[in-house]
Coordinates of C-alpha atoms in Angstrom, one line a residue:
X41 CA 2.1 -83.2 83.4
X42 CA 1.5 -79.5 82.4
X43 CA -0.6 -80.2 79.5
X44 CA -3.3 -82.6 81.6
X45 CA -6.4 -81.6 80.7
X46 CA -5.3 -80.0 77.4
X47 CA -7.9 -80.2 74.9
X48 CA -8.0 -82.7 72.5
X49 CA -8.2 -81.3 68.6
X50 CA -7.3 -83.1 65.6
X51 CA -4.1 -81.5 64.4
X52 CA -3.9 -79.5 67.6
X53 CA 0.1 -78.9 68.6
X54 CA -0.1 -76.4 70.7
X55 CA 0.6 -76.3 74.4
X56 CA -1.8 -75.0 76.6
X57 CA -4.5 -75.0 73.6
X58 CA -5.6 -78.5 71.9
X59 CA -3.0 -81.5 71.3
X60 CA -3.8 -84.7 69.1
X61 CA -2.1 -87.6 70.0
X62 CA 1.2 -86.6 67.7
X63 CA 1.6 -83.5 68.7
X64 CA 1.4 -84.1 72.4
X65 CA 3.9 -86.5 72.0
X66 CA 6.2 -84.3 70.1
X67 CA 5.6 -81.7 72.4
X68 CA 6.3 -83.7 75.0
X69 CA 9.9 -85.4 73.5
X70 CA 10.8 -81.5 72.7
X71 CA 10.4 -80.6 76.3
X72 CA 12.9 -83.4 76.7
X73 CA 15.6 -82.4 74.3
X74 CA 14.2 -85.0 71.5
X75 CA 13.7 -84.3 67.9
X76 CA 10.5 -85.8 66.5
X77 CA 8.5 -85.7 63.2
X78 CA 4.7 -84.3 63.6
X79 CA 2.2 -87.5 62.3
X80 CA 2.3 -90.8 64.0
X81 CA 3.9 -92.3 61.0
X82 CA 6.6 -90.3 60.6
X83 CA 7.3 -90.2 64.2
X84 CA 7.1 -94.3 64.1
X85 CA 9.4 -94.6 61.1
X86 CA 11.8 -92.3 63.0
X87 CA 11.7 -94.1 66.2
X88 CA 14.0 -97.3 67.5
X89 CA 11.8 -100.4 67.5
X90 CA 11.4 -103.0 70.7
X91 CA 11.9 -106.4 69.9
X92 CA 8.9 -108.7 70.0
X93 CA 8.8 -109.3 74.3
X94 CA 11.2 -106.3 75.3
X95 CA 9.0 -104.5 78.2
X96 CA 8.5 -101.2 78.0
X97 CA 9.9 -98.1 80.4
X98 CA 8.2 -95.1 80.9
X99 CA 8.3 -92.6 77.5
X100 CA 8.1 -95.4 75.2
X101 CA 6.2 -95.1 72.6
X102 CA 3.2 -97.3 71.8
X103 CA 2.0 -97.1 68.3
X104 CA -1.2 -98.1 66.8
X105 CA -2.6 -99.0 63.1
X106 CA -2.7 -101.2 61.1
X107 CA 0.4 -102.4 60.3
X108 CA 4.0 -101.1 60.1
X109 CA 2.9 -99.1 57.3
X110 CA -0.2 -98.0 58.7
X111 CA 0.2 -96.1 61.4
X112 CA -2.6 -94.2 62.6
X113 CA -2.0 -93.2 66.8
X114 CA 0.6 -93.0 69.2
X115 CA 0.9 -93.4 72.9
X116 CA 3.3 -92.2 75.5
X117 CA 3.9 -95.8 78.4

């Protein structure tokens, strides 16, 4: 909730100064004590995948693209 109102800036991943959607959710996981790759891709590929009808919980990750291949944004539920 810190980084509310955080600029948003392609590439940005810096608290307090500009976030995309990648790095505001890495930044956000590190506060947490997670690990996560950079671009939405990498972070996806990395990630634990919800079966088709599993609901989500809060800090689940919702990724968007075009396919499992193509992953172009992610989401924090």
């Amino acid at each position: 909730m810190a980084q509310v109102g955080t600029p948003y800036v392609w590439g940005g991943e810096t608290p307090g100064v500009a976030f995309d959607c990648s790095g505001l959710v890495q930044a956000a996981y590190r506060v947490a004590g997670i690990s996560l790759p950079r671009v939405a891709q990498d972070q996806y590929d990395a990630t634990t995948h919800l079966t088709p009808g599993d609901p989500l919980v809060p800090g689940d990750l919702v990724f968007f693209g075009g396919g499992p291949g193509d992953i172009s944004h992610v989401g924090i539920y």
